[in-house]
């Protein structure tokens, strides 16, 4: 079943949860967290998403983010859902 469209409210923060594929660990080592943070910062700047807070857990990531336009969140999350990182493939954002 297709995912329902994500509601977009201009200027409103959204709580985003990203889980690993089949709920396996997303992060195995400290370097994984550092790498994810680096890519998160790049994607947030590129797709105009303000990241207010984040929590990295072994099997998931929680973000509090405000998109600048309707497509910002979807575009920021595309690399994970396309499978660019196999551990985050099929993630829920």
mmCIF file of C-alpha atoms in Angstrom:
data_model
loop_
_atom_site.group_PDB
_atom_site.id
_atom_site.type_symbol
_atom_site.label_atom_id
_atom_site.label_comp_id
_atom_site.label_asym_id
_atom_site.label_seq_id
_atom_site.Cartn_x
_atom_site.Cartn_y
_atom_site.Cartn_z
ATOM 1 C CA UNK A 1 0.000 0.000 0.000
ATOM 2 C CA UNK A 2 1.300 3.423 -0.915
ATOM 3 C CA UNK A 3 2.245 5.830 1.843
ATOM 4 C CA UNK A 4 -0.220 8.633 2.491
ATOM 5 C CA UNK A 5 0.939 12.098 1.425
ATOM 6 C CA UNK A 6 2.844 13.926 4.138
ATOM 7 C CA UNK A 7 0.965 17.025 5.306
ATOM 8 C CA UNK A 8 2.783 20.279 4.715
ATOM 9 C CA UNK A 9 2.166 23.272 6.925
ATOM 10 C CA UNK A 10 4.392 26.242 6.061
ATOM 11 C CA UNK A 11 6.714 27.187 8.894
ATOM 12 C CA UNK A 12 5.679 24.251 11.104
ATOM 13 C CA UNK A 13 8.218 21.825 12.513
ATOM 14 C CA UNK A 14 7.721 18.130 11.833
ATOM 15 C CA UNK A 15 8.820 15.132 13.878
ATOM 16 C CA UNK A 16 10.453 12.709 11.453
ATOM 17 C CA UNK A 17 11.400 9.147 12.321
ATOM 18 C CA UNK A 18 13.755 7.225 10.075
ATOM 19 C CA UNK A 19 14.174 3.519 10.707
ATOM 20 C CA UNK A 20 16.625 1.025 9.310
ATOM 21 C CA UNK A 21 15.567 -1.536 6.727
ATOM 22 C CA UNK A 22 13.804 -4.409 8.538
ATOM 23 C CA UNK A 23 14.610 -2.545 11.751
ATOM 24 C CA UNK A 24 18.248 -3.598 11.689
ATOM 25 C CA UNK A 25 20.867 -1.328 13.230
ATOM 26 C CA UNK A 26 21.587 1.817 11.230
ATOM 27 C CA UNK A 27 24.738 2.632 13.155
ATOM 28 C CA UNK A 28 27.436 0.107 14.021
ATOM 29 C CA UNK A 29 30.288 2.414 15.011
ATOM 30 C CA UNK A 30 30.928 6.011 16.047
ATOM 31 C CA UNK A 31 32.027 6.781 12.489
ATOM 32 C CA UNK A 32 28.548 5.851 11.216
ATOM 33 C CA UNK A 33 26.970 8.575 13.369
ATOM 34 C CA UNK A 34 29.541 11.105 12.206
ATOM 35 C CA UNK A 35 29.002 10.195 8.549
ATOM 36 C CA UNK A 36 25.205 10.397 8.882
ATOM 37 C CA UNK A 37 25.452 13.808 10.576
ATOM 38 C CA UNK A 38 27.662 15.075 7.761
ATOM 39 C CA UNK A 39 25.184 13.903 5.089
ATOM 40 C CA UNK A 40 22.232 15.214 7.093
ATOM 41 C CA UNK A 41 23.793 18.677 7.197
ATOM 42 C CA UNK A 42 24.520 18.649 3.455
ATOM 43 C CA UNK A 43 21.010 17.482 2.547
ATOM 44 C CA UNK A 44 19.360 19.960 4.913
ATOM 45 C CA UNK A 45 21.237 22.844 3.296
ATOM 46 C CA UNK A 46 20.648 21.588 -0.249
ATOM 47 C CA UNK A 47 16.908 20.985 0.198
ATOM 48 C CA UNK A 48 16.217 23.891 2.564
ATOM 49 C CA UNK A 49 15.236 21.985 5.680
ATOM 50 C CA UNK A 50 15.983 23.551 9.066
ATOM 51 C CA UNK A 51 17.060 20.823 11.504
ATOM 52 C CA UNK A 52 16.220 21.972 15.049
ATOM 53 C CA UNK A 53 17.054 18.794 16.951
ATOM 54 C CA UNK A 54 18.072 15.216 16.306
ATOM 55 C CA UNK A 55 18.484 11.984 18.236
ATOM 56 C CA UNK A 56 20.543 9.168 16.778
ATOM 57 C CA UNK A 57 19.678 5.767 18.186
ATOM 58 C CA UNK A 58 21.128 2.448 17.085
ATOM 59 C CA UNK A 59 18.087 1.446 15.008
ATOM 60 C CA UNK A 60 16.496 4.807 14.212
ATOM 61 C CA UNK A 61 16.872 8.555 13.900
ATOM 62 C CA UNK A 62 14.474 11.191 15.202
ATOM 63 C CA UNK A 63 14.537 14.660 13.641
ATOM 64 C CA UNK A 64 12.679 17.856 14.446
ATOM 65 C CA UNK A 65 12.759 19.752 11.174
ATOM 66 C CA UNK A 66 11.009 22.595 9.380
ATOM 67 C CA UNK A 67 10.854 22.393 5.586
ATOM 68 C CA UNK A 68 11.044 25.619 3.608
ATOM 69 C CA UNK A 69 8.774 24.290 0.866
ATOM 70 C CA UNK A 70 6.414 21.396 0.224
ATOM 71 C CA UNK A 71 8.993 19.047 -1.328
ATOM 72 C CA UNK A 72 11.891 19.732 1.069
ATOM 73 C CA UNK A 73 11.386 16.754 3.394
ATOM 74 C CA UNK A 74 10.772 14.243 0.614
ATOM 75 C CA UNK A 75 13.858 15.372 -1.289
ATOM 76 C CA UNK A 76 16.009 15.317 1.840
ATOM 77 C CA UNK A 77 14.963 11.747 2.519
ATOM 78 C CA UNK A 78 15.240 10.378 -1.025
ATOM 79 C CA UNK A 79 18.839 9.090 -0.790
ATOM 80 C CA UNK A 80 17.845 6.790 2.090
ATOM 81 C CA UNK A 81 14.644 5.562 0.519
ATOM 82 C CA UNK A 82 16.355 4.997 -2.861
ATOM 83 C CA UNK A 83 18.819 2.699 -1.156
ATOM 84 C CA UNK A 84 21.956 4.830 -1.374
ATOM 85 C CA UNK A 85 22.621 3.548 2.133
ATOM 86 C CA UNK A 86 21.501 -0.080 2.315
ATOM 87 C CA UNK A 87 20.975 0.053 6.086
ATOM 88 C CA UNK A 88 18.420 2.865 5.710
ATOM 89 C CA UNK A 89 16.770 1.408 2.606
ATOM 90 C CA UNK A 90 13.005 1.577 2.803
ATOM 91 C CA UNK A 91 13.203 3.987 5.703
ATOM 92 C CA UNK A 92 10.142 5.653 7.113
ATOM 93 C CA UNK A 93 10.401 9.416 6.999
#
